[in-house]
Coordinates of C-alpha atoms in Angstrom, one line a residue:
M1 CA -7.9 20.7 -6.6
V2 CA -6.4 20.8 -3.2
N3 CA -4.0 23.3 -1.5
F4 CA -1.3 21.9 0.7
V5 CA 1.4 23.3 2.9
H6 CA 4.6 24.5 1.1
H7 CA 7.8 24.6 3.1
F8 CA 9.0 28.2 3.7
P9 CA 12.0 29.5 1.8
R10 CA 15.4 28.6 3.3
L11 CA 15.7 32.1 4.7
Y12 CA 13.3 31.1 7.4
F13 CA 15.4 28.2 8.4
T14 CA 18.7 30.0 8.8
L15 CA 20.3 30.5 12.2
G16 CA 19.2 34.2 12.6
P17 CA 15.4 34.1 12.2
F18 CA 15.0 30.7 13.7
T19 CA 17.1 31.5 16.8
K20 CA 15.0 34.7 17.4
L21 CA 11.8 32.8 17.1
Q22 CA 13.0 30.1 19.5
K23 CA 14.2 32.6 22.0
K24 CA 10.8 34.3 21.9
L25 CA 9.1 31.0 22.6
V26 CA 11.5 30.0 25.3
N27 CA 11.2 33.4 27.0
T28 CA 7.4 33.1 26.9
Y29 CA 7.3 29.6 28.3
K30 CA 9.9 29.1 31.0
M31 CA 9.8 25.4 31.9
T32 CA 12.0 22.4 32.5
V33 CA 11.7 19.3 30.3
N34 CA 12.8 15.8 30.9
F35 CA 14.3 14.9 27.6
F36 CA 14.5 11.2 28.3
K37 CA 11.0 10.4 29.3
P38 CA 8.5 9.3 26.7
I39 CA 7.3 12.5 25.0
D40 CA 3.6 11.9 25.9
N41 CA 4.5 12.3 29.6
Y42 CA 5.1 16.0 29.0
I43 CA 3.6 17.0 25.7
K44 CA 0.1 17.3 27.3
K45 CA 1.5 19.7 30.0
N46 CA 3.6 22.1 27.9
V47 CA 2.2 24.5 25.4
L48 CA 5.7 25.2 24.2
H49 CA 6.0 21.8 22.7
K50 CA 2.9 22.3 20.6
K51 CA 4.4 25.6 19.4
L52 CA 7.6 23.7 18.4
F53 CA 5.5 21.2 16.5
L54 CA 3.9 24.1 14.6
V55 CA 7.3 25.7 13.9
S56 CA 8.6 22.4 12.5
L57 CA 5.5 21.9 10.3
I58 CA 5.7 25.4 8.9
L59 CA 9.4 25.1 8.1
V60 CA 9.3 21.8 6.3
T61 CA 5.9 20.7 5.0
N62 CA 4.7 20.9 1.4
T63 CA 2.3 18.1 0.3
S64 CA 1.5 14.7 1.8
N65 CA 1.7 10.9 0.9
A66 CA 3.3 7.4 1.1
W67 CA 5.7 5.3 -0.8
V68 CA 7.1 1.8 -1.0
Y69 CA 10.2 1.0 0.9
P70 CA 12.8 1.6 -1.9
E71 CA 11.1 4.9 -2.7
H72 CA 11.3 6.0 1.0
R73 CA 14.9 5.1 1.0
Q74 CA 15.6 6.9 -2.3
I75 CA 14.1 10.1 -1.0
A76 CA 16.3 9.8 2.1
L77 CA 19.4 9.3 0.0
L78 CA 18.7 12.3 -2.1
A79 CA 18.1 14.5 0.9
I80 CA 21.3 13.4 2.6
Q81 CA 23.3 13.8 -0.7
H82 CA 22.0 17.4 -1.0
L83 CA 23.3 18.4 2.4
S84 CA 26.2 20.8 2.6
P85 CA 29.6 19.2 3.1
E86 CA 29.6 20.5 6.7
N87 CA 26.2 19.0 7.5
R88 CA 27.0 15.8 5.7
A89 CA 30.2 15.4 7.9
L90 CA 28.2 16.2 11.0
L91 CA 25.6 13.6 10.2
N92 CA 28.3 11.0 9.5
K93 CA 29.8 11.9 12.9
L94 CA 26.5 11.4 14.7
W95 CA 25.9 8.2 12.8
S96 CA 29.3 6.9 13.9
E97 CA 28.4 7.6 17.5
A98 CA 25.0 6.0 17.2
R99 CA 26.3 2.8 15.6
K100 CA 28.8 2.0 18.4
G101 CA 28.2 -1.6 19.4
Y102 CA 26.2 -2.3 16.2
E103 CA 28.9 -2.1 13.6
A104 CA 28.1 -5.5 12.2
R105 CA 24.5 -4.4 11.4
L106 CA 24.8 -0.7 10.5
T107 CA 26.9 0.6 7.5
E108 CA 30.0 2.5 8.2
S109 CA 28.8 5.6 6.3
V110 CA 25.4 7.1 7.1
I111 CA 24.2 6.0 3.6
D112 CA 25.3 3.5 1.1
A113 CA 24.0 4.5 -2.4
T114 CA 25.6 1.4 -4.0
Q115 CA 23.7 -1.1 -1.8
G116 CA 21.6 -3.6 -3.8
I117 CA 20.0 -7.0 -3.2
K118 CA 20.9 -9.3 -0.3
P119 CA 22.3 -6.6 2.0
T120 CA 24.2 -7.6 5.0
Q121 CA 24.0 -4.2 6.7
L122 CA 21.4 -1.4 6.8
D123 CA 22.1 2.4 6.4
F124 CA 20.2 5.3 7.7
G125 CA 18.1 5.6 4.6
A126 CA 16.8 2.1 5.2
W127 CA 15.4 3.3 8.5
F128 CA 13.0 5.6 6.6
G129 CA 11.5 2.6 4.8
I130 CA 11.3 0.4 7.9
S131 CA 9.7 3.1 10.0
G132 CA 5.9 3.0 10.1
D133 CA 5.5 0.2 7.6
H134 CA 7.7 -2.4 9.3
S135 CA 7.6 -1.0 12.8
C136 CA 5.1 0.8 15.1
S137 CA 7.5 3.2 17.0
P138 CA 11.1 4.4 16.9
E139 CA 11.9 1.9 19.7
N140 CA 10.3 -0.9 17.8
M141 CA 12.1 0.2 14.6
L142 CA 15.4 0.1 16.3
Y143 CA 14.7 -3.4 17.7
N144 CA 13.8 -4.7 14.3
V145 CA 16.8 -3.1 12.7
L146 CA 19.4 -4.2 15.3
Q147 CA 18.0 -7.4 16.7
T148 CA 16.1 -9.3 14.0
D149 CA 17.2 -11.3 11.0
W150 CA 14.0 -11.0 9.0
I151 CA 14.6 -7.2 8.5
L152 CA 17.4 -8.0 6.1
N153 CA 15.0 -10.1 4.1
V154 CA 12.7 -7.1 4.0
A155 CA 15.6 -4.9 2.7
D156 CA 16.4 -7.6 0.1
I157 CA 12.8 -7.7 -1.1
A158 CA 12.7 -3.9 -1.3
A159 CA 15.9 -3.8 -3.4
Q160 CA 14.5 -6.4 -5.8
L161 CA 11.2 -4.5 -6.1
Q162 CA 13.1 -1.4 -7.1
I163 CA 14.8 -3.4 -9.9
N164 CA 11.6 -5.0 -11.0
I165 CA 9.7 -1.7 -11.2
A166 CA 12.5 -0.2 -13.2
N167 CA 12.5 -3.2 -15.6
S168 CA 8.7 -3.3 -16.0
K169 CA 7.7 -2.9 -19.7
N170 CA 4.0 -2.2 -19.1
N171 CA 1.5 -1.6 -16.3
A172 CA 0.7 -5.3 -15.9
E173 CA 4.4 -6.1 -15.2
H174 CA 4.5 -3.1 -12.8
T175 CA 1.5 -4.3 -10.9
N176 CA 2.7 -7.8 -10.7
A177 CA 6.1 -6.6 -9.3
V178 CA 4.3 -4.7 -6.5
R179 CA 1.9 -7.5 -5.7
E180 CA 4.7 -10.1 -5.6
S181 CA 6.7 -7.9 -3.4
D182 CA 3.7 -7.4 -1.0
I183 CA 3.3 -11.2 -0.7
K184 CA 7.0 -11.7 0.0
L185 CA 7.0 -8.8 2.6
Q186 CA 4.0 -10.4 4.4
R187 CA 5.9 -13.7 4.6
A188 CA 9.0 -11.9 5.9
D189 CA 7.2 -9.5 8.3
L190 CA 4.1 -11.2 9.7
E191 CA 2.6 -7.9 11.0
Y192 CA 3.1 -6.0 7.7
A193 CA -0.6 -6.0 6.6
T194 CA -2.1 -5.3 10.0
R195 CA 0.1 -2.2 10.5
A196 CA -1.0 -0.7 7.1
G197 CA -4.7 -1.0 7.9
S198 CA -4.8 0.0 11.6
N199 CA -5.4 3.8 11.1
N200 CA -5.0 6.8 8.8
V201 CA -1.6 8.0 10.2
H202 CA 0.0 7.7 6.7
F203 CA -2.5 10.1 5.2
L204 CA -3.0 13.9 5.3
L205 CA -5.8 15.3 7.4
A206 CA -8.6 16.7 5.2
R207 CA -8.9 20.5 5.3
P208 CA -11.9 21.5 7.4
E209 CA -12.9 24.3 4.9
P210 CA -11.8 25.5 1.5
N211 CA -10.6 28.8 2.9
T212 CA -8.6 27.2 5.8
T213 CA -5.3 29.0 6.2
A214 CA -1.9 27.2 6.5
R215 CA -1.7 28.0 10.2
K216 CA -5.2 26.8 11.0
Y217 CA -4.6 23.6 9.0
L218 CA -1.3 22.9 10.9
L219 CA -3.0 23.5 14.2
A220 CA -5.8 21.2 13.2
C221 CA -3.3 18.4 12.6
L222 CA -2.1 18.8 16.3
N223 CA -5.3 19.5 18.2
A224 CA -6.4 17.1 20.9
G225 CA -8.9 14.6 19.6
T226 CA -7.8 14.9 16.0
E227 CA -7.5 11.6 14.2
L228 CA -3.9 10.4 13.5
N229 CA -2.4 12.0 10.5
A230 CA 0.9 12.2 8.7
L231 CA 1.8 15.7 9.6
G232 CA 0.9 15.3 13.2
A233 CA 3.0 12.1 13.4
Y234 CA 5.9 13.9 11.7
A235 CA 5.8 16.9 14.2
W236 CA 5.5 14.6 17.2
F237 CA 8.6 12.5 16.5
H238 CA 10.7 15.3 14.9
T239 CA 10.2 17.4 18.0
S240 CA 11.3 14.4 20.1
A241 CA 14.4 14.1 18.0
M242 CA 15.1 17.8 18.4
L243 CA 14.9 17.7 22.2
K244 CA 17.4 14.8 22.3
A245 CA 19.7 16.6 19.9
D246 CA 19.6 19.6 22.1
K247 CA 20.6 17.5 25.1
Y248 CA 23.4 15.9 23.1
A249 CA 24.7 19.4 22.1
K250 CA 25.2 20.3 25.8
G251 CA 28.0 17.8 26.0
N252 CA 27.5 16.8 29.7
L253 CA 26.9 13.1 29.2
T254 CA 29.2 10.1 29.1
A255 CA 30.4 8.6 25.8
E256 CA 28.0 5.7 26.3
E257 CA 25.1 8.0 27.1
N258 CA 25.9 10.1 24.1
S259 CA 25.8 7.0 21.8
A260 CA 22.5 5.8 23.2
L261 CA 21.0 9.3 23.0
M262 CA 22.0 9.8 19.4
L263 CA 20.8 6.4 18.4
S264 CA 17.4 7.3 19.9
A265 CA 17.4 10.8 18.3
L266 CA 18.2 9.4 14.8
A267 CA 15.5 6.8 15.2
D268 CA 13.0 9.5 16.1
E269 CA 14.0 11.5 13.1
A270 CA 13.8 8.6 10.7
F271 CA 10.4 7.7 12.0
A272 CA 9.2 11.3 11.7
L273 CA 10.5 11.6 8.1
H274 CA 8.8 8.5 7.0
F275 CA 5.5 10.3 7.6
L276 CA 6.7 13.5 6.1
E277 CA 7.7 11.6 3.0
D278 CA 4.2 10.0 3.0
S279 CA 2.7 13.4 2.7
Y280 CA 4.1 13.7 -0.8
A281 CA 2.3 10.7 -2.4
A282 CA -0.8 11.5 -4.4
G283 CA -2.9 8.6 -3.0
H284 CA -2.3 9.8 0.5
I285 CA -3.4 13.3 -0.4
A286 CA -6.6 12.3 -2.1
G287 CA -7.4 9.0 -0.3
T288 CA -8.3 10.5 3.0
W289 CA -12.1 10.3 2.8
G290 CA -14.7 7.5 2.8
N291 CA -14.8 3.9 4.0
A292 CA -11.8 1.5 3.5
S293 CA -12.7 0.4 0.0
V294 CA -13.3 3.9 -1.2
R295 CA -10.0 5.1 0.3
K296 CA -8.2 2.1 -1.2
G297 CA -9.6 2.8 -4.7
T298 CA -8.9 6.5 -4.5
H299 CA -5.4 5.8 -3.1
D300 CA -4.5 3.5 -5.9
Y301 CA -6.0 5.6 -8.7
Y302 CA -4.2 8.8 -7.9
N303 CA -0.9 7.1 -7.0
E304 CA -0.8 5.8 -10.6
R305 CA -2.5 8.6 -12.5
G306 CA -1.2 11.5 -10.6
L307 CA -2.9 14.5 -8.9
E308 CA -2.5 18.2 -9.4
I309 CA -1.7 20.0 -6.2
V310 CA -1.3 23.6 -5.3
T311 CA 1.1 24.6 -2.5
W312 CA 0.2 27.3 0.0
D313 CA 2.4 29.8 -1.9
G314 CA 0.5 29.1 -5.2
K315 CA 2.8 26.7 -7.0
R316 CA 1.2 24.0 -9.1
Q317 CA 2.6 20.5 -9.5
I318 CA 1.5 17.1 -10.6
V319 CA 2.5 14.4 -8.1
L320 CA 2.3 10.6 -8.3
G321 CA 2.4 8.1 -5.5
D322 CA 3.3 4.7 -4.1
S323 CA 5.4 2.6 -6.5
Y324 CA 5.1 5.2 -9.3
M325 CA 7.6 7.8 -8.0
R326 CA 9.4 9.8 -10.7
A327 CA 12.7 11.7 -10.3
E328 CA 10.8 14.9 -9.9
D329 CA 8.6 13.4 -7.2
A330 CA 11.6 12.2 -5.3
E331 CA 13.3 15.6 -5.5
F332 CA 10.1 17.4 -4.4
A333 CA 9.9 15.3 -1.2
A334 CA 13.6 15.3 -0.6
A335 CA 13.7 19.1 -0.4
A336 CA 11.5 19.0 2.7
V337 CA 13.4 16.1 4.2
Q338 CA 16.6 17.9 3.7
V339 CA 15.3 21.0 5.6
S340 CA 14.2 18.8 8.5
L341 CA 17.6 17.1 8.7
E342 CA 19.3 20.5 8.6
Q343 CA 17.1 21.6 11.5
L344 CA 18.1 18.6 13.6
L345 CA 21.8 19.0 12.7
N346 CA 21.7 22.7 13.6
V347 CA 20.5 21.8 17.1
A348 CA 22.8 18.8 17.5
G349 CA 25.8 20.8 16.4
G350 CA 25.0 23.6 18.9
K351 CA 24.1 26.3 16.3
V352 CA 20.5 26.5 17.5
P353 CA 20.2 25.8 21.2
L354 CA 16.6 25.2 22.3
G355 CA 17.3 26.5 25.8
Y356 CA 15.9 23.6 27.8
E357 CA 17.3 21.8 30.9
G358 CA 16.9 18.0 31.0
T359 CA 17.6 15.4 33.6
A360 CA 20.5 13.0 33.7
S361 CA 18.5 9.8 33.7
L362 CA 18.5 7.9 30.4
V363 CA 15.7 5.6 29.3
N364 CA 14.6 4.2 26.0
T365 CA 11.8 6.1 24.3

Protein backbone atom coordinates (compact mmCIF):
# COMPACT_ATOMS: atom_id res chain seq x y z
CA MET A 1 0.00 0.00 0.00
CA VAL A 2 1.34 3.41 -0.96
CA ASN A 3 0.84 6.91 0.44
CA PHE A 4 0.49 9.75 -2.02
CA VAL A 5 0.09 13.48 -1.77
CA HIS A 6 -3.41 14.74 -1.03
CA HIS A 7 -4.31 18.27 -2.08
CA PHE A 8 -4.79 20.58 0.88
CA PRO A 9 -8.29 21.78 1.86
CA ARG A 10 -9.62 24.68 -0.18
CA LEU A 11 -8.93 26.98 2.78
CA TYR A 12 -5.23 26.91 1.87
CA PHE A 13 -6.04 28.03 -1.62
CA THR A 14 -8.12 31.08 -0.79
CA LEU A 15 -6.82 34.56 -1.35
CA GLY A 16 -5.83 35.35 2.23
CA PRO A 17 -3.44 32.52 3.22
CA PHE A 18 -2.05 32.15 -0.30
CA THR A 19 -1.32 35.86 -0.64
CA LYS A 20 0.48 35.93 2.72
CA LEU A 21 2.60 32.97 1.74
CA GLN A 22 3.51 34.48 -1.61
CA LYS A 23 4.34 37.85 -0.03
CA LYS A 24 6.66 36.06 2.38
CA LEU A 25 8.40 34.28 -0.48
CA VAL A 26 8.71 37.42 -2.58
CA ASN A 27 10.04 39.46 0.34
CA THR A 28 12.60 36.77 1.03
CA TYR A 29 13.78 36.50 -2.55
CA LYS A 30 13.80 39.90 -4.26
CA MET A 31 14.59 39.27 -7.88
CA THR A 32 13.53 40.16 -11.38
CA VAL A 33 12.30 37.47 -13.76
CA ASN A 34 12.02 37.58 -17.52
CA PHE A 35 8.61 36.00 -18.03
CA PHE A 36 9.02 35.43 -21.71
CA LYS A 37 12.29 33.53 -21.88
CA PRO A 38 12.18 29.74 -21.73
CA ILE A 39 11.77 28.82 -18.11
CA ASP A 40 14.99 26.80 -17.99
CA ASN A 41 16.98 30.03 -18.55
CA TYR A 42 16.11 31.25 -15.08
CA ILE A 43 14.84 28.30 -13.04
CA LYS A 44 18.39 27.18 -12.28
CA LYS A 45 19.26 30.62 -10.91
CA ASN A 46 16.28 31.39 -8.70
CA VAL A 47 15.45 29.54 -5.52
CA LEU A 48 12.07 31.29 -5.47
CA HIS A 49 10.87 29.36 -8.49
CA LYS A 50 11.60 26.07 -6.79
CA LYS A 51 9.60 27.25 -3.80
CA LEU A 52 6.72 28.19 -6.10
CA PHE A 53 6.92 24.69 -7.57
CA LEU A 54 6.61 23.26 -4.07
CA VAL A 55 3.67 25.52 -3.22
CA SER A 56 1.88 24.43 -6.40
CA LEU A 57 2.48 20.76 -5.61
CA ILE A 58 1.30 21.05 -2.01
CA LEU A 59 -1.86 22.83 -3.07
CA VAL A 60 -3.08 20.52 -5.80
CA THR A 61 -1.51 17.04 -5.76
CA ASN A 62 -3.21 13.88 -4.53
CA THR A 63 -2.22 10.64 -6.31
CA SER A 64 -0.58 10.04 -9.71
CA ASN A 65 -1.30 8.37 -13.14
CA ALA A 66 -2.14 8.43 -16.92
CA TRP A 67 -5.25 8.09 -19.06
CA VAL A 68 -6.23 7.73 -22.69
CA TYR A 69 -7.08 10.90 -24.63
CA PRO A 70 -10.89 10.89 -24.02
CA GLU A 71 -10.32 10.32 -20.29
CA HIS A 72 -7.88 13.23 -20.08
CA ARG A 73 -10.47 15.40 -21.80
CA GLN A 74 -13.31 14.17 -19.58
CA ILE A 75 -11.37 15.09 -16.43
CA ALA A 76 -10.73 18.53 -17.91
CA LEU A 77 -14.41 19.03 -18.74
CA LEU A 78 -15.45 18.09 -15.20
CA ALA A 79 -12.92 20.43 -13.61
CA ILE A 80 -14.01 23.36 -15.77
CA GLN A 81 -17.70 22.62 -15.26
CA HIS A 82 -17.14 22.67 -11.48
CA LEU A 83 -15.58 26.14 -11.54
CA SER A 84 -17.57 28.95 -9.97
CA PRO A 85 -19.60 31.11 -12.42
CA GLU A 86 -17.08 33.92 -11.90
CA ASN A 87 -14.07 31.73 -12.67
CA ARG A 88 -15.83 30.04 -15.60
CA ALA A 89 -16.57 33.46 -17.11
CA LEU A 90 -12.95 34.55 -16.63
CA LEU A 91 -11.63 31.37 -18.24
CA ASN A 92 -13.94 31.91 -21.22
CA LYS A 93 -12.66 35.48 -21.49
CA LEU A 94 -9.04 34.32 -21.47
CA TRP A 95 -9.87 31.63 -24.02
CA SER A 96 -11.51 34.23 -26.27
CA GLU A 97 -8.34 36.30 -26.17
CA ALA A 98 -6.11 33.30 -26.80
CA ARG A 99 -8.07 32.06 -29.84
CA LYS A 100 -7.88 35.35 -31.77
CA GLY A 101 -6.69 34.50 -35.24
CA TYR A 102 -7.48 30.81 -34.73
CA GLU A 103 -11.27 30.95 -34.62
CA ALA A 104 -11.60 28.33 -37.35
CA ARG A 105 -9.67 25.72 -35.35
CA LEU A 106 -10.61 26.53 -31.72
CA THR A 107 -14.14 26.32 -30.33
CA GLU A 108 -15.96 29.50 -29.37
CA SER A 109 -16.49 28.31 -25.79
CA VAL A 110 -13.57 27.06 -23.72
CA ILE A 111 -15.15 23.57 -23.69
CA ASP A 112 -17.72 21.85 -25.87
CA ALA A 113 -19.25 18.99 -23.90
CA THR A 114 -21.45 17.99 -26.86
CA GLN A 115 -18.51 17.37 -29.22
CA GLY A 116 -18.37 13.86 -30.66
CA ILE A 117 -16.72 12.09 -33.59
CA LYS A 118 -15.30 13.93 -36.61
CA PRO A 119 -14.74 17.25 -34.83
CA THR A 120 -13.87 20.25 -36.95
CA GLN A 121 -12.62 22.29 -34.00
CA LEU A 122 -10.78 21.62 -30.73
CA ASP A 123 -11.66 22.92 -27.28
CA PHE A 124 -9.40 23.53 -24.28
CA GLY A 125 -10.21 20.08 -22.89
CA ALA A 126 -8.73 18.51 -26.01
CA TRP A 127 -5.41 20.19 -25.23
CA PHE A 128 -5.14 18.06 -22.08
CA GLY A 129 -5.31 14.86 -24.14
CA ILE A 130 -2.96 16.15 -26.85
CA SER A 131 -0.33 17.36 -24.37
CA GLY A 132 2.39 14.86 -23.56
CA ASP A 133 0.94 11.99 -25.62
CA HIS A 134 0.68 13.79 -28.96
CA SER A 135 3.24 16.55 -28.38
CA CYS A 136 6.54 17.03 -26.56
CA SER A 137 6.18 20.59 -25.25
CA PRO A 138 3.54 23.34 -24.94
CA GLU A 139 4.96 24.98 -28.07
CA ASN A 140 4.83 21.69 -29.99
CA MET A 141 1.30 21.08 -28.70
CA LEU A 142 0.15 24.49 -29.98
CA TYR A 143 1.73 23.85 -33.37
CA ASN A 144 -0.03 20.48 -33.65
CA VAL A 145 -3.36 21.94 -32.52
CA LEU A 146 -3.28 25.04 -34.70
CA GLN A 147 -1.27 24.06 -37.76
CA THR A 148 -1.78 20.35 -38.53
CA ASP A 149 -4.67 18.43 -40.04
CA TRP A 150 -3.78 15.07 -38.53
CA ILE A 151 -4.61 16.29 -35.02
CA LEU A 152 -8.32 16.36 -35.95
CA ASN A 153 -7.97 12.68 -36.93
CA VAL A 154 -6.52 12.03 -33.47
CA ALA A 155 -9.50 13.77 -31.86
CA ASP A 156 -11.88 11.71 -34.01
CA ILE A 157 -10.16 8.44 -33.04
CA ALA A 158 -10.31 9.44 -29.38
CA ALA A 159 -14.03 10.22 -29.57
CA GLN A 160 -14.70 6.86 -31.22
CA LEU A 161 -12.62 5.11 -28.55
CA GLN A 162 -14.78 6.65 -25.85
CA ILE A 163 -17.89 5.28 -27.57
CA ASN A 164 -16.36 1.83 -28.11
CA ILE A 165 -15.23 1.51 -24.49
CA ALA A 166 -18.69 2.51 -23.25
CA ASN A 167 -20.30 -0.08 -25.55
CA SER A 168 -17.90 -2.91 -24.66
CA LYS A 169 -19.79 -5.94 -23.32
CA ASN A 170 -16.75 -7.77 -21.95
CA ASN A 171 -13.04 -7.36 -21.35
CA ALA A 172 -12.12 -8.76 -24.77
CA GLU A 173 -14.17 -6.10 -26.53
CA HIS A 174 -12.70 -3.46 -24.24
CA THR A 175 -9.14 -4.57 -25.00
CA ASN A 176 -9.83 -4.74 -28.72
CA ALA A 177 -11.24 -1.21 -28.67
CA VAL A 178 -8.08 0.13 -27.03
CA ARG A 179 -5.69 -1.80 -29.28
CA GLU A 180 -7.56 -0.77 -32.43
CA SER A 181 -7.42 2.83 -31.25
CA ASP A 182 -3.67 2.58 -30.62
CA ILE A 183 -3.09 1.33 -34.16
CA LYS A 184 -5.18 4.12 -35.64
CA LEU A 185 -3.43 6.71 -33.47
CA GLN A 186 -0.03 5.48 -34.61
CA ARG A 187 -1.12 5.87 -38.22
CA ALA A 188 -2.45 9.38 -37.57
CA ASP A 189 0.48 10.49 -35.38
CA LEU A 190 3.69 8.82 -36.49
CA GLU A 191 5.56 9.81 -33.31
CA TYR A 192 2.88 8.49 -30.94
CA ALA A 193 4.65 5.31 -29.81
CA THR A 194 8.13 6.84 -29.50
CA ARG A 195 6.86 9.61 -27.20
CA ALA A 196 5.26 7.08 -24.87
CA GLY A 197 8.43 5.06 -24.38
CA SER A 198 11.05 7.79 -24.16
CA ASN A 199 11.08 8.26 -20.37
CA ASN A 200 9.08 7.93 -17.12
CA VAL A 201 7.70 11.47 -17.08
CA HIS A 202 4.11 10.17 -17.01
CA PHE A 203 4.79 8.19 -13.81
CA LEU A 204 5.11 9.09 -10.14
CA LEU A 205 8.52 9.09 -8.58
CA ALA A 206 8.91 6.24 -6.09
CA ARG A 207 9.12 7.30 -2.46
CA PRO A 208 12.74 7.06 -1.21
CA GLU A 209 11.67 5.58 2.17
CA PRO A 210 8.41 4.37 3.79
CA ASN A 211 8.48 7.24 6.30
CA THR A 212 9.10 9.96 3.70
CA THR A 213 7.03 13.05 4.50
CA ALA A 214 4.92 14.88 1.94
CA ARG A 215 7.32 17.82 1.89
CA LYS A 216 10.39 15.62 1.40
CA TYR A 217 8.65 13.71 -1.36
CA LEU A 218 7.68 16.87 -3.21
CA LEU A 219 11.21 18.24 -2.92
CA ALA A 220 12.56 14.92 -4.21
CA CYS A 221 10.41 15.34 -7.34
CA LEU A 222 12.12 18.68 -8.03
CA ASN A 223 15.72 18.05 -7.01
CA ALA A 224 18.49 18.42 -9.57
CA GLY A 225 19.38 15.06 -11.06
CA THR A 226 16.00 13.50 -10.29
CA GLU A 227 14.60 11.45 -13.15
CA LEU A 228 11.66 12.97 -14.99
CA ASN A 229 8.39 12.39 -13.16
CA ALA A 230 4.75 13.46 -13.40
CA LEU A 231 4.65 15.83 -10.43
CA GLY A 232 7.92 17.49 -11.39
CA ALA A 233 6.61 18.06 -14.94
CA TYR A 234 3.34 19.42 -13.58
CA ALA A 235 5.11 21.90 -11.29
CA TRP A 236 7.48 23.07 -14.03
CA PHE A 237 4.82 23.94 -16.59
CA HIS A 238 2.21 25.16 -14.10
CA THR A 239 4.69 27.63 -12.68
CA SER A 240 5.49 28.85 -16.20
CA ALA A 241 1.75 29.37 -16.79
CA MET A 242 1.46 31.28 -13.50
CA LEU A 243 4.32 33.63 -14.38
CA LYS A 244 2.70 34.45 -17.71
CA ALA A 245 -0.69 34.93 -16.05
CA ASP A 246 0.91 37.40 -13.63
CA LYS A 247 2.39 39.34 -16.53
CA TYR A 248 -1.01 39.35 -18.24
CA ALA A 249 -2.70 40.71 -15.11
CA LYS A 250 -0.44 43.76 -15.08
CA GLY A 251 -2.21 44.99 -18.22
CA ASN A 252 0.73 46.80 -19.78
CA LEU A 253 0.88 44.90 -23.10
CA THR A 254 -0.77 45.49 -26.45
CA ALA A 255 -3.88 43.53 -27.41
CA GLU A 256 -1.79 41.40 -29.77
CA GLU A 257 0.78 40.66 -27.06
CA ASN A 258 -1.96 39.83 -24.56
CA SER A 259 -3.47 37.33 -26.99
CA ALA A 260 -0.12 35.64 -27.68
CA LEU A 261 0.74 35.61 -23.98
CA MET A 262 -2.55 34.03 -22.93
CA LEU A 263 -2.33 31.44 -25.71
CA SER A 264 1.09 30.49 -24.34
CA ALA A 265 -0.08 30.50 -20.69
CA LEU A 266 -3.06 28.24 -21.42
CA ALA A 267 -0.81 25.90 -23.39
CA ASP A 268 1.57 25.67 -20.42
CA GLU A 269 -1.31 24.97 -18.05
CA ALA A 270 -2.88 22.31 -20.27
CA PHE A 271 0.51 20.63 -20.64
CA ALA A 272 1.03 20.75 -16.87
CA LEU A 273 -2.41 19.35 -16.13
CA HIS A 274 -1.90 16.41 -18.44
CA PHE A 275 0.80 15.21 -16.04
CA LEU A 276 -1.21 16.06 -12.95
CA GLU A 277 -4.05 13.94 -14.36
CA ASP A 278 -1.54 11.18 -15.10
CA SER A 279 -0.75 11.01 -11.41
CA TYR A 280 -4.24 9.67 -10.71
CA ALA A 281 -4.06 6.49 -12.83
CA ALA A 282 -3.31 3.28 -10.91
CA GLY A 283 -0.75 1.91 -13.37
CA HIS A 284 1.27 5.11 -13.18
CA ILE A 285 1.35 4.90 -9.41
CA ALA A 286 2.41 1.25 -9.20
CA GLY A 287 4.28 0.90 -12.51
CA THR A 288 7.33 2.98 -11.63
CA TRP A 289 9.84 0.22 -10.87
CA GLY A 290 11.74 -2.39 -12.89
CA ASN A 291 12.67 -2.77 -16.55
CA ALA A 292 10.34 -1.86 -19.40
CA SER A 293 8.52 -5.20 -19.51
CA VAL A 294 7.98 -5.27 -15.73
CA ARG A 295 6.71 -1.70 -15.74
CA LYS A 296 4.39 -2.44 -18.66
CA GLY A 297 2.92 -5.52 -16.98
CA THR A 298 2.47 -3.73 -13.65
CA HIS A 299 1.02 -0.70 -15.41
CA ASP A 300 -1.59 -2.73 -17.30
CA TYR A 301 -2.55 -4.94 -14.36
CA TYR A 302 -3.30 -2.18 -11.88
CA ASN A 303 -4.97 0.05 -14.43
CA GLU A 304 -7.51 -2.71 -14.99
CA ARG A 305 -7.74 -4.27 -11.51
CA GLY A 306 -7.32 -1.14 -9.42
CA LEU A 307 -5.03 -0.11 -6.59
CA GLU A 308 -5.76 0.92 -3.02
CA ILE A 309 -4.05 4.21 -2.24
CA VAL A 310 -3.78 6.25 0.94
CA THR A 311 -3.54 10.02 0.71
CA TRP A 312 -1.21 12.00 2.95
CA ASP A 313 -4.14 12.90 5.18
CA GLY A 314 -5.05 9.23 5.66
CA LYS A 315 -7.98 8.81 3.26
CA ARG A 316 -8.22 5.46 1.48
CA GLN A 317 -9.48 5.02 -2.07
CA ILE A 318 -9.43 2.45 -4.84
CA VAL A 319 -8.28 3.96 -8.14
CA LEU A 320 -8.24 2.48 -11.64
CA GLY A 321 -6.25 3.67 -14.63
CA ASP A 322 -5.84 4.09 -18.39
CA SER A 323 -9.00 3.20 -20.35
CA TYR A 324 -10.74 1.92 -17.20
CA MET A 325 -11.68 5.26 -15.64
CA ARG A 326 -14.90 5.29 -13.62
CA ALA A 327 -16.97 8.33 -12.69
CA GLU A 328 -15.41 8.41 -9.21
CA ASP A 329 -11.90 8.30 -10.70
CA ALA A 330 -12.69 11.24 -12.97
CA GLU A 331 -14.11 13.29 -10.09
CA PHE A 332 -11.12 12.44 -7.90
CA ALA A 333 -8.65 13.77 -10.46
CA ALA A 334 -10.87 16.69 -11.53
CA ALA A 335 -10.87 18.10 -8.00
CA ALA A 336 -7.11 18.70 -8.18
CA VAL A 337 -7.29 20.01 -11.75
CA GLN A 338 -9.96 22.47 -10.64
CA VAL A 339 -7.73 23.80 -7.85
CA SER A 340 -4.86 24.28 -10.29
CA LEU A 341 -7.08 26.17 -12.71
CA GLU A 342 -8.41 28.33 -9.89
CA GLN A 343 -4.87 29.21 -8.93
CA LEU A 344 -4.10 30.28 -12.50
CA LEU A 345 -7.33 32.29 -12.72
CA ASN A 346 -6.68 34.03 -9.41
CA VAL A 347 -3.35 35.24 -10.77
CA ALA A 348 -4.62 36.14 -14.26
CA GLY A 349 -7.56 38.00 -12.74
CA GLY A 350 -5.27 40.06 -10.49
CA LYS A 351 -6.53 38.61 -7.20
CA VAL A 352 -3.18 37.06 -6.32
CA PRO A 353 -0.28 39.11 -7.75
CA LEU A 354 3.04 37.31 -7.71
CA GLY A 355 5.01 40.53 -7.41
CA TYR A 356 7.48 40.02 -10.24
CA GLU A 357 8.72 42.44 -12.87
CA GLY A 358 9.10 41.04 -16.39
CA THR A 359 10.52 42.40 -19.59
CA ALA A 360 8.59 43.73 -22.56
CA SER A 361 10.07 41.28 -25.08
CA LEU A 362 7.78 38.50 -26.24
CA VAL A 363 9.03 35.17 -27.51
CA ASN A 364 7.46 31.76 -27.87
CA THR A 365 8.21 29.37 -25.03
